[in-house]
Coordinates of N, CA and C in Angstrom, one line a residue:
X1 N -80.6 -76.7 -5.5 CA -80.8 -76.6 -4.1 C -80.0 -75.5 -3.5
X2 N -80.6 -74.6 -2.8 CA -79.9 -73.5 -2.2 C -79.2 -73.9 -0.9
X3 N -78.4 -73.0 -0.4 CA -77.7 -73.2 0.9 C -78.7 -73.4 2.0
X4 N -79.8 -72.7 2.0 CA -80.8 -72.7 3.0 C -81.4 -74.1 3.0
X5 N -81.7 -74.7 1.8 CA -82.3 -76.0 1.7 C -81.3 -77.0 2.2
X6 N -80.0 -76.9 1.9 CA -79.0 -77.8 2.3 C -78.9 -77.8 3.9
X7 N -79.0 -76.6 4.5 CA -78.8 -76.6 5.9 C -80.1 -77.2 6.6
X8 N -81.2 -77.0 6.0 CA -82.4 -77.7 6.5 C -82.3 -79.2 6.4
X9 N -81.8 -79.7 5.3 CA -81.6 -81.1 5.1 C -80.7 -81.7 6.2
X10 N -79.6 -81.0 6.4 CA -78.6 -81.4 7.4 C -79.2 -81.4 8.8
X11 N -80.0 -80.4 9.1 CA -80.6 -80.4 10.4 C -81.6 -81.6 10.6
X12 N -82.4 -81.9 9.5 CA -83.3 -83.0 9.6 C -82.6 -84.3 9.7
X13 N -81.5 -84.5 9.0 CA -80.7 -85.7 9.1 C -80.2 -85.9 10.5
X14 N -79.7 -84.8 11.1 CA -79.1 -84.9 12.5 C -80.2 -85.2 13.4
X15 N -81.4 -84.7 13.2 CA -82.6 -85.0 14.1 C -83.0 -86.4 14.0
X16 N -83.0 -87.0 12.8 CA -83.4 -88.4 12.7 C -82.4 -89.3 13.2
X17 N -81.1 -88.9 13.2 CA -80.1 -89.8 13.6 C -80.1 -90.0 15.1
X18 N -80.8 -89.1 15.8 CA -80.8 -89.3 17.3 C -79.5 -88.8 17.9
X19 N -79.0 -89.6 18.8 CA -77.7 -89.3 19.4 C -77.7 -89.2 20.9
X20 N -78.9 -89.1 21.5 CA -78.9 -89.1 23.0 C -79.4 -87.8 23.5
X21 N -79.3 -87.7 24.8 CA -79.8 -86.5 25.5 C -78.7 -85.5 25.8
X22 N -79.0 -84.5 26.6 CA -78.0 -83.5 26.9 C -76.9 -84.0 27.7
X23 N -77.1 -84.9 28.7 CA -76.1 -85.5 29.5 C -75.1 -86.3 28.7
X24 N -75.6 -87.1 27.8 CA -74.6 -87.9 26.9 C -73.9 -87.0 26.0
X25 N -74.5 -85.9 25.5 CA -73.8 -85.0 24.7 C -72.7 -84.3 25.4
X26 N -73.0 -83.9 26.7 CA -71.9 -83.2 27.5 C -70.8 -84.1 27.8
X27 N -71.1 -85.4 28.1 CA -70.0 -86.4 28.4 C -69.2 -86.6 27.2
X28 N -69.8 -86.8 26.0 CA -69.1 -87.0 24.8 C -68.2 -85.8 24.4
X29 N -68.7 -84.6 24.7 CA -68.0 -83.4 24.4 C -66.7 -83.3 25.3
X30 N -66.9 -83.7 26.6 CA -65.8 -83.7 27.5 C -64.7 -84.7 27.1
X31 N -65.2 -85.9 26.7 CA -64.2 -86.9 26.3 C -63.5 -86.5 25.0
X32 N -64.2 -86.0 24.1 CA -63.6 -85.7 22.8 C -62.6 -84.5 22.9
X33 N -62.9 -83.5 23.7 CA -62.1 -82.3 23.7 C -61.2 -82.2 25.0
X34 N -61.2 -83.3 25.8 CA -60.4 -83.4 27.0 C -60.7 -82.2 27.9
X35 N -61.9 -82.0 28.1 CA -62.4 -80.9 29.0 C -62.9 -81.4 30.3
X36 N -62.1 -82.2 31.0 CA -62.6 -82.9 32.2 C -62.8 -81.9 33.3
X37 N -62.2 -80.7 33.2 CA -62.3 -79.7 34.3 C -63.7 -79.2 34.3
X38 N -64.5 -79.4 33.3 CA -65.9 -79.0 33.3 C -66.8 -79.9 34.3
X39 N -66.4 -81.1 34.5 CA -67.2 -82.0 35.3 C -67.5 -81.5 36.7
X40 N -66.5 -81.0 37.5 CA -66.9 -80.5 38.8 C -67.9 -79.3 38.8
X41 N -67.7 -78.4 37.7 CA -68.6 -77.3 37.6 C -70.0 -77.7 37.3
X42 N -70.2 -78.7 36.5 CA -71.5 -79.2 36.2 C -72.1 -79.9 37.4
X43 N -71.3 -80.6 38.2 CA -71.9 -81.3 39.4 C -72.4 -80.2 40.4
X44 N -71.6 -79.2 40.6 CA -72.0 -78.1 41.5 C -73.3 -77.4 41.0
X45 N -73.3 -77.2 39.7 CA -74.5 -76.5 39.1 C -75.8 -77.4 39.3
X46 N -75.6 -78.7 39.1 CA -76.7 -79.7 39.3 C -77.2 -79.7 40.8
X47 N -76.2 -79.7 41.7 CA -76.5 -79.7 43.1 C -77.2 -78.4 43.5
X48 N -76.8 -77.2 43.0 CA -77.5 -76.0 43.3 C -78.9 -76.0 42.7
X49 N -79.1 -76.6 41.6 CA -80.4 -76.6 41.0 C -81.3 -77.5 41.8
X50 N -80.8 -78.7 42.3 CA -81.6 -79.5 43.1 C -81.9 -78.8 44.5
X51 N -81.0 -78.1 45.0 CA -81.3 -77.3 46.2 C -82.4 -76.3 46.0
X52 N -82.4 -75.6 44.9 CA -83.4 -74.6 44.6 C -84.7 -75.3 44.4
X53 N -84.8 -76.4 43.8 CA -86.0 -77.1 43.6 C -86.6 -77.7 44.9
X54 N -85.8 -78.3 45.7 CA -86.3 -78.8 47.0 C -86.5 -77.8 48.0
X55 N -86.1 -76.6 47.8 CA -86.3 -75.5 48.8 C -87.8 -75.1 48.9
X56 N -88.5 -75.4 47.8 CA -89.9 -75.0 47.8 C -90.8 -76.2 48.2
X57 N -90.3 -77.3 48.6 CA -91.1 -78.4 49.0 C -91.1 -78.7 50.5
X58 N -91.6 -79.8 50.9 CA -91.6 -80.2 52.3 C -90.3 -80.7 52.8
X59 N -89.3 -80.8 51.9 CA -88.0 -81.2 52.3 C -87.2 -80.0 52.8
X60 N -87.7 -78.8 52.6 CA -86.9 -77.6 53.0 C -86.4 -77.6 54.4
X61 N -87.2 -78.0 55.4 CA -86.6 -77.9 56.8 C -85.4 -78.9 57.0
X62 N -85.4 -79.9 56.2 CA -84.2 -80.8 56.4 C -83.0 -80.3 55.6
X63 N -83.2 -79.5 54.6 CA -82.1 -78.9 53.8 C -81.5 -77.8 54.7
X64 N -82.3 -77.0 55.3 CA -81.8 -75.9 56.1 C -81.0 -76.4 57.3
X65 N -81.2 -77.6 57.8 CA -80.4 -78.0 59.0 C -79.0 -78.4 58.5
X66 N -78.8 -78.7 57.2 CA -77.5 -79.0 56.7 C -76.6 -77.8 56.8
X67 N -77.1 -76.6 56.8 CA -76.3 -75.4 56.8 C -76.4 -74.7 58.1

């Protein structure tokens, strides 16, 4: 078995094991590595993404009154 085959097997095993979605992965990373300073950055990025998404909908006039 070559190194390439071994890396493919490891990838397939990780895929089959599951483990959750992106949010649970990020929370697990922050817990394990004590990177809690990332939480406010992620919250602000999520709020900006929500603002950008809702700016193109019928909710836009209500968002603009907040600023």
